[in-house]
XYZ file of C-alpha atoms in Angstrom:
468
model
C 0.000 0.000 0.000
C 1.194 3.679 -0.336
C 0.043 6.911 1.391
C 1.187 10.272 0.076
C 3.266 12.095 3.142
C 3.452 15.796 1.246
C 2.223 18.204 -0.861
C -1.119 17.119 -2.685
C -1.699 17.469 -6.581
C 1.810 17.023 -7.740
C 1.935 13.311 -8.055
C -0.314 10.161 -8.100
C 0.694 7.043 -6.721
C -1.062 3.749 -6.920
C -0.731 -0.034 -6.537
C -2.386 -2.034 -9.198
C -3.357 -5.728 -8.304
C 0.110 -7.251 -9.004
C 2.007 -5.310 -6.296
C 2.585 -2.713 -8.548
C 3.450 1.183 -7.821
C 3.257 3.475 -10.412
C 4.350 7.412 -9.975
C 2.373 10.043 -12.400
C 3.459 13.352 -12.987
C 0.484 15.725 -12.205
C 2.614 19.676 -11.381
C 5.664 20.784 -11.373
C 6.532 20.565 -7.523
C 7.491 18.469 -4.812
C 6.102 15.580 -2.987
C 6.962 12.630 -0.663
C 5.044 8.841 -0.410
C 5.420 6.208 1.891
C 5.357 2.723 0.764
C 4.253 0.041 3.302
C 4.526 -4.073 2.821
C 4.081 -6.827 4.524
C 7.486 -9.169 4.742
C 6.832 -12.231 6.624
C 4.646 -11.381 8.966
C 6.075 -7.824 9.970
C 5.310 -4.056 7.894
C 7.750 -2.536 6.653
C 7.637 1.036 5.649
C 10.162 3.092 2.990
C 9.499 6.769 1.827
C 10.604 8.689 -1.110
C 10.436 11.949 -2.698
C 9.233 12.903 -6.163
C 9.681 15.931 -7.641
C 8.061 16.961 -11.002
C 9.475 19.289 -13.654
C 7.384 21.011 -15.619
C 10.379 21.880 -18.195
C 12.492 19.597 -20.033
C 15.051 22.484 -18.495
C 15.498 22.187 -15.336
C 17.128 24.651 -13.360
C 17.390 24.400 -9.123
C 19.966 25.685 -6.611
C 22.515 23.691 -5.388
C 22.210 24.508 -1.992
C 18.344 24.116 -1.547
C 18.124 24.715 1.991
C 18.625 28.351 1.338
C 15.826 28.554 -1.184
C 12.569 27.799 -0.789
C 10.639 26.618 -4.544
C 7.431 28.879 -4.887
C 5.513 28.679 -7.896
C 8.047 27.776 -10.895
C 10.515 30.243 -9.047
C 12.620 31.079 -5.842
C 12.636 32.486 -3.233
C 15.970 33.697 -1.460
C 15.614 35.616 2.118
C 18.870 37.318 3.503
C 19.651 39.233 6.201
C 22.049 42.823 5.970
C 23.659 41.733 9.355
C 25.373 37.800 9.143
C 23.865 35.873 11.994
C 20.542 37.681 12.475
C 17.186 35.816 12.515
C 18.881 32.746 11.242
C 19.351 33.800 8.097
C 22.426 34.775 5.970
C 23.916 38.011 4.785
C 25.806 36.254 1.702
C 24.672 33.234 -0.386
C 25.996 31.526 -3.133
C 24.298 31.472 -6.768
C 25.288 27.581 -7.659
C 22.865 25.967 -9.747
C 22.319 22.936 -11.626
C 20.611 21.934 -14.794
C 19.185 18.846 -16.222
C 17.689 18.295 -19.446
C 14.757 15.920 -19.238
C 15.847 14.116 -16.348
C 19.964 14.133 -16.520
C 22.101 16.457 -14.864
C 24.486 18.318 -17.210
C 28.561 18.419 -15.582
C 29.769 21.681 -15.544
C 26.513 23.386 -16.652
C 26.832 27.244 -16.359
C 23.799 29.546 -14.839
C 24.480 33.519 -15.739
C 22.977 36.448 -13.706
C 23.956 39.280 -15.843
C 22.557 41.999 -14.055
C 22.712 44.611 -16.823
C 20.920 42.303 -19.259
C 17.065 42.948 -20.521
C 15.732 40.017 -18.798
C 16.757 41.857 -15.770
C 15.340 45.147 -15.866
C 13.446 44.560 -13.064
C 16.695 43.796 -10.662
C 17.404 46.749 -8.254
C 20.834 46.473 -7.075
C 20.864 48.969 -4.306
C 18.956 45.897 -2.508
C 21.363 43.237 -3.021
C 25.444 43.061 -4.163
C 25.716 40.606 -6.817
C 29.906 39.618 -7.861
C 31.256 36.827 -9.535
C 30.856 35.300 -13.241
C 29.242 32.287 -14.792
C 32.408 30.443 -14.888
C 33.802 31.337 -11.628
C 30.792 31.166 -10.003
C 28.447 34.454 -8.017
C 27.717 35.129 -4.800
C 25.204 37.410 -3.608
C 24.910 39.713 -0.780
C 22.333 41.758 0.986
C 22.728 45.562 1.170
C 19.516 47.363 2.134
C 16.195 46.425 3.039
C 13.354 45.809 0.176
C 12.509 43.052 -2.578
C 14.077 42.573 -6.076
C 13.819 40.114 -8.421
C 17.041 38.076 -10.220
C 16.904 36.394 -13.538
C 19.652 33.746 -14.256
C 19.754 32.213 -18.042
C 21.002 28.979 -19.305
C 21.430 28.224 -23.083
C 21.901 25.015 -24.751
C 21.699 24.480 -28.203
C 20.786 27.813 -28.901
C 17.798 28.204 -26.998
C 17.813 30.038 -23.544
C 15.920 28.735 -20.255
C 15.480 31.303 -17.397
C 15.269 30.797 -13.151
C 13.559 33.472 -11.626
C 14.704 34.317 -7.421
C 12.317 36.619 -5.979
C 15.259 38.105 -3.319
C 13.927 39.418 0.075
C 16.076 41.464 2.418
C 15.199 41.672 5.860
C 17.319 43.955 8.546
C 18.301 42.564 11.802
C 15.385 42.896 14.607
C 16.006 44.593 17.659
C 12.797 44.768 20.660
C 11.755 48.011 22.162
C 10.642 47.497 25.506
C 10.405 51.488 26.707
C 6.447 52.883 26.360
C 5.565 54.122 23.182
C 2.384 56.161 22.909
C 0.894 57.605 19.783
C -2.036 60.713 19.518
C -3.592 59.537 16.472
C -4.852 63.160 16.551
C -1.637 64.764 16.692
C 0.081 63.786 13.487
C 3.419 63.408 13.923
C 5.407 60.700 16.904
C 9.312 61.406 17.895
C 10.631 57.994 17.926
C 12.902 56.554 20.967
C 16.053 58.267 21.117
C 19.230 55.650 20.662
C 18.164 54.222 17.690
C 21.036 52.931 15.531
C 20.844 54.051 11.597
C 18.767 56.896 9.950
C 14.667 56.213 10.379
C 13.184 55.350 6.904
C 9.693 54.040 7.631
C 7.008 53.316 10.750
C 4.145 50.363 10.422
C 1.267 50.359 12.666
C -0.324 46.791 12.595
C 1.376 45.707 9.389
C 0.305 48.972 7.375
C 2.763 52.295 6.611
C 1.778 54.566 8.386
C 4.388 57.634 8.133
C 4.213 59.883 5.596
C 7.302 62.451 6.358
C 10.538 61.925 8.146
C 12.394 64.382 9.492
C 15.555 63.031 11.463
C 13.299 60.931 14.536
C 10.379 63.341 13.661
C 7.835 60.725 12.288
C 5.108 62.385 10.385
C 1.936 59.900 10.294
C -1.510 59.376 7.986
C -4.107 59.791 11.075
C -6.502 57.641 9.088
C -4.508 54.558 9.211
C -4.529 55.100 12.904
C -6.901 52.692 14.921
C -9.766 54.350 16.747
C -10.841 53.129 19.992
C -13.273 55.755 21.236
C -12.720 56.088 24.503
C -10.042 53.196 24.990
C -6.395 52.950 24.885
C -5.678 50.271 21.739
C -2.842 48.312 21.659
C -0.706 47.760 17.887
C 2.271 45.743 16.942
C 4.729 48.899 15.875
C 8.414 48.522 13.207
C 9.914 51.498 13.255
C 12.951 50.897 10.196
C 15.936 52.133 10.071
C 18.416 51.447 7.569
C 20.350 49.497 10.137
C 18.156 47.449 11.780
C 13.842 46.802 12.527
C 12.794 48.036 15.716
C 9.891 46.353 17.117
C 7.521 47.837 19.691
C 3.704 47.305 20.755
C 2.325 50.734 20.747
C -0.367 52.573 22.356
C -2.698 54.443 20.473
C -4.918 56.828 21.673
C -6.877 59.980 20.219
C -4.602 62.994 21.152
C -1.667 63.169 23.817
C -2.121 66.881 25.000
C 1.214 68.775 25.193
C 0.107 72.332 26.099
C -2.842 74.084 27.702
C -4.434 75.394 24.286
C -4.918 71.955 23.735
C -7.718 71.596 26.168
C -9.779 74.441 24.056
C -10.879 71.733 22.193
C -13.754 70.335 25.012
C -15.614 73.665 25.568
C -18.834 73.941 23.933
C -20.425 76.911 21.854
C -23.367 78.528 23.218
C -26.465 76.762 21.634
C -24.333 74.268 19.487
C -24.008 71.749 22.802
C -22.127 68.620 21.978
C -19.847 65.386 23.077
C -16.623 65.579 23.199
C -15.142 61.534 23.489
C -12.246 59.660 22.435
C -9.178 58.885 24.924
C -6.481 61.724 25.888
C -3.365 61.411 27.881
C -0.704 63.417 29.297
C 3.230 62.512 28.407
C 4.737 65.526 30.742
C 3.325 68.254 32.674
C 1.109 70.566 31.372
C 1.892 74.817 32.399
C -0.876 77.300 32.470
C 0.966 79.553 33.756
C 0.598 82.109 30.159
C -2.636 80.702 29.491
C -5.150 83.386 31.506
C -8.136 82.677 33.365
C -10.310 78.821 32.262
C -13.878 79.792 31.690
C -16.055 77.202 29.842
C -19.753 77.556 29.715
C -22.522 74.152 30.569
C -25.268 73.237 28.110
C -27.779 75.841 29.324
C -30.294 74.240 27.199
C -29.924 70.975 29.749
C -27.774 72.218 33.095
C -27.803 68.596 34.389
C -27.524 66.802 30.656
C -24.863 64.059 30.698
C -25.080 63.263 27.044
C -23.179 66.860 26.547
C -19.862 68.230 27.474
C -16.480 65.990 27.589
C -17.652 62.119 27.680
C -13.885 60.828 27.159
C -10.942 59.622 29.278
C -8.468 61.832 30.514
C -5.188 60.139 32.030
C -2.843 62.025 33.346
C -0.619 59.243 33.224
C 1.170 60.788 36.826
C 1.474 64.138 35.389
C 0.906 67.203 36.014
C -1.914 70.245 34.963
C -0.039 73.150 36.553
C -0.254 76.673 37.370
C -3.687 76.817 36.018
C -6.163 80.094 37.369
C -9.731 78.944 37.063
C -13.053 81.516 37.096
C -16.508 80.481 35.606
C -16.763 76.937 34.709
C -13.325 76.194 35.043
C -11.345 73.871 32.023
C -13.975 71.952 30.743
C -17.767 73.671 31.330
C -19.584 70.526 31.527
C -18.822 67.095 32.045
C -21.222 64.231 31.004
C -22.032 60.620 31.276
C -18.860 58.117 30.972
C -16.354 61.225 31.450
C -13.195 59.311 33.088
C -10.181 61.473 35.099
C -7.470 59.526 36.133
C -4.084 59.962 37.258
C -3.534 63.158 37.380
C -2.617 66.249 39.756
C -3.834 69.760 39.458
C -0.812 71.716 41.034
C -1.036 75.443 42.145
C -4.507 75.896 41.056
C -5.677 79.468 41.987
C -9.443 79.866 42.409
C -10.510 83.127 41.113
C -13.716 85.093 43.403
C -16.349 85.225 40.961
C -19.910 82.851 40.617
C -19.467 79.879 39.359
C -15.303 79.316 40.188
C -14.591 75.865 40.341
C -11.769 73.264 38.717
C -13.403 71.213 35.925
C -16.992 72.278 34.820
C -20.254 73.598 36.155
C -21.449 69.960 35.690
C -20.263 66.590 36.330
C -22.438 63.928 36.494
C -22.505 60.199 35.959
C -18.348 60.510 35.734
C -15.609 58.878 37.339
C -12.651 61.020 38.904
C -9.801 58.413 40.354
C -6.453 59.117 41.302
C -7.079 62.922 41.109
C -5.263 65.258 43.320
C -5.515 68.905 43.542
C -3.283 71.038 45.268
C -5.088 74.978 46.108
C -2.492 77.615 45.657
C -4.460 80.530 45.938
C -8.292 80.606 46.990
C -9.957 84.154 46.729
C -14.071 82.952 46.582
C -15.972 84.376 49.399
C -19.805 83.734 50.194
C -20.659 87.221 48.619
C -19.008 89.261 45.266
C -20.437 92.751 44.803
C -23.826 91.909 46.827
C -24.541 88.698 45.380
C -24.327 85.361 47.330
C -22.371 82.760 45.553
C -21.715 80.147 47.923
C -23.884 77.653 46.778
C -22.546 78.245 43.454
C -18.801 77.259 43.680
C -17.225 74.232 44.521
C -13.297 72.942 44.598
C -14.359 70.819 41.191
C -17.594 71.763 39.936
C -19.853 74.331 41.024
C -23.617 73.661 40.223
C -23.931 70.071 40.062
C -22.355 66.777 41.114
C -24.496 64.220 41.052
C -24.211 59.890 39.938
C -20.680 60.209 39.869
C -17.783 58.008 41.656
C -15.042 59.877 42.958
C -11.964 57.115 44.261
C -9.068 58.538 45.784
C -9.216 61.947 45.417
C -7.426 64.519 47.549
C -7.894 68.242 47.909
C -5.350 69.664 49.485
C -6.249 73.497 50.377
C -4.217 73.811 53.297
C -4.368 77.094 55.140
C -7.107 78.235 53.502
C -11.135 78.832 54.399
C -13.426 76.746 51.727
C -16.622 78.395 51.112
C -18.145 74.920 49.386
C -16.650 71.882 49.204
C -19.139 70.576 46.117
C -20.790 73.109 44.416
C -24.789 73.694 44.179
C -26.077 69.691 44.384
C -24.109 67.047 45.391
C -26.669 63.805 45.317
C -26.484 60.102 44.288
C -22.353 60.355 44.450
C -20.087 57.227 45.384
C -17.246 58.434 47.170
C -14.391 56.354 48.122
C -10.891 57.337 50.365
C -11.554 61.095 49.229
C -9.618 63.363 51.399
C -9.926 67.583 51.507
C -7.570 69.410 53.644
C -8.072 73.261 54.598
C -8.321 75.353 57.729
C -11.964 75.141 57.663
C -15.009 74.684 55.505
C -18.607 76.598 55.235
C -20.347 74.591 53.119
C -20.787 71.001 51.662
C -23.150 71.369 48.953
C -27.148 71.443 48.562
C -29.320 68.030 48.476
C -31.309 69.852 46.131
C -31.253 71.655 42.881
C -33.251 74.724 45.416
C -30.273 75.635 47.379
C -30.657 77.414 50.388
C -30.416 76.557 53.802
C -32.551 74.124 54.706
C -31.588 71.994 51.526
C -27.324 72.058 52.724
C -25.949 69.303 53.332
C -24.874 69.225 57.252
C -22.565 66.261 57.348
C -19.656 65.039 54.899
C -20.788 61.997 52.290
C -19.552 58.730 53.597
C -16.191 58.160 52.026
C -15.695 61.652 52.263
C -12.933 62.947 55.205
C -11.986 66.160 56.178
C -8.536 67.255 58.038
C -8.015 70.312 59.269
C -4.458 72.031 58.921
């Protein structure tokens, strides 16, 4: 009996009723069959290979374990570095020919670069030297593909090999964080890198557009977009010495200076969401940027489809130096809003209605990991006559309500808090939040009617407050 061991489709073999095994030609390519039989009383099993020209020239590489047979051609993979990825930087181009079935002695393959049948051979890829008698070698010079023709003639008429040549550059891993605003346009690759950058893949796809030393210019819409998630891509940055490999981090837009949060406030009567995920690499100054003032949806004071719905990760940096009056950086804050990992340094509260941090409105957000240290506090309960207590608060003033606040400190040390939350605090989760001041006047309302009898007399559990 006989079962076929390799590639289907290239041969047929079968056993006719006297014992026997006949071999059929079917494609040019290469197979394997095992042959079993019974010798007194015991199987015994043989294999052997079969491999099927298509040609009555024949042409294959001497050395076949560098070359792999695809498709009535070669392939040849080398490496510009000698001992990288288990490949080789230098090869030699020794073939052999047989004409229908026998091997011709001292048969003579050419690779004339500079002849027609090789117009499509780019030689700043790969270093061809040697002659037909002699014999060529080949070696790798730059990243990229090409394609080598070799000829034969015999009795006048020529037979051609094709190699399809592949150069690959050594690999090296990255193992530092790489994160890339898909919104920003442009990534400054890890300093260190050996060779000139050439080219940046996201996923498998090119991705840079413009290089400019390790100034990597990008196409934003080959970025991924995961909303309001952090997504993870296989990275290559190339340079002409050697692949860099890296898993990246994509998210919408890493901000770099305060302008950049102009981008969340909302227009007067054209109230909208602001998603996606944004992240801080380094701190953040204010200190030239003026007063924040951001206005709520007025159309919806409590909405929490409006306003910024995204992440925001500090990433254990810093906002700094920032002076806040009416509605503060953001104006409104709205359903699935996330603030993470940041501190607010130095922040100066400005006396006027509606002074607070963030927005006017937060509600149904998270805030975790959020510290903010008070550098200057002027609010009082009163401006010019009116009474603004109930509207202010140390991060929103006129509503905070379904949120979750998890470790949160306020520290306001030294100075006199007027309100702690703003107008309404209801339905809130707090968890090991912690505000520090000399004293406090007001919590917040219960209540979208503030006024006495609607303030809150004792601090939210999860909520503690330490004197200093």
């Amino acid at each position: 009996s006989v079962s076929e061991n390799a590639v289907e489709g290239v041969a047929t073999a079968n056993v006719d009723e006297n014992g026997l095994l006949t071999v059929k030609g079917v494609k040019a390519g290469l197979t394997s069959f095992s042959v079993f039989a019974e010798i007194r009383g015991s199987i015994s099993e043989r294999t052997f290979t079969v491999t099927v020209y298509a040609n009555e020239v024949v042409i294959e590489p001497e050395n076949d374990d560098d070359f792999e047979r695809i498709e009535g051609s070669y392939k040849l993979t080398l490496v510009t570095e000698n001992g990288e990825l288990g490949l080789k930087d230098t090869v030699n181009l020794d073939f052999s020919v047989q004409i229908n079935g026998n091997k011709q002695e001292n048969a003579k393959v050419e690779f004339d670069t500079n002849a027609d049948y090789n117009t499509d051979f780019d030689e700043s890829k790969v270093e061809i030297t040697g002659n037909a008698v002699s014999g060529y070698t080949i070696k790798a010079k730059a990243r990229g593909n090409t394609i080598l023709i070799g000829k034969y003639t015999a009795n006048g008429e020529d037979s051609f090999v094709k190699i399809n040549l592949v150069v690959r550059l050594p690999e090296r891993e990255l193992t530092e964080r790489i994160i890339v605003g898909r919104e920003n346009g442009s990534l400054t690759v890890p300093a260190g890198l050996t060779g000139t950058v050439e080219e940046m893949t996201l996923s498998g796809t090119t991705v840079s557009t413009e290089i400019n030393a390790n100034d990597v210019s990008f196409d934003k819409s080959l970025m991924p977009d995961g909303g309001n998630e952090m997504v993870s891509a296989d990275m290559i940055i190339y340079t002409d010495k050697y692949c860099y490999k890296a898993t990246a981090e994509v998210c919408t837009k890493i901000l770099t200076k305060a302008t950049d949060f102009d981008e969340f406030k909302m227009v007067d009567g054209a109230y909208r969401a602001f998603t996606g995920y944004y992240i801080l690499t380094d701190d953040v100054d204010f200190a030239d940027y003026g007063t924040c003032t951001a206005i709520r949806d007025n159309s919806n004071p409590s909405n929490g489809a409006t306003g910024f719905k995204g992440v925001l990760d500090g990433n254990g940096f810093k906002v700094k130096n920032i002076t806040v009056g009416t509605g503060g950086i953001f104006g409104h804050i709205g359903s699935g809003a996330v603030i993470k990992n940041i501190t607010f340094d130095n922040v100066h509260y400005l006396g006027v209605m509606n002074s607070t941090l963030l927005a006017h409105t937060i509600r149904d957000a998270d805030l975790i990991d959020v510290t903010v240290n008070v550098g200057e506090y002027e609010v009082q309960e009163e401006v010019k006559g009116y009474v603004i207590k109930y509207d202010v608060g140390l991060l929103s003033s006129r509503f905070l309500i379904e949120s979750r606040l998890k470790k949160v400190t306020i520290n306001a040390s030294g100075k006199n808090i007027v309100n702690l939350f703003g107008h309404r605090c209801t339905s809130n989760e707090f968890e090991s939040v912690k505000i520090i001041a000399a004293s406090y006047k007001l919590i917040g309302c219960n209540s979208d009617n503030a006024k006495p009898e609607t303030e809150i007399k004792s601090l939210p559990s999860g909520v503690t407050f330490t004197t200093k």
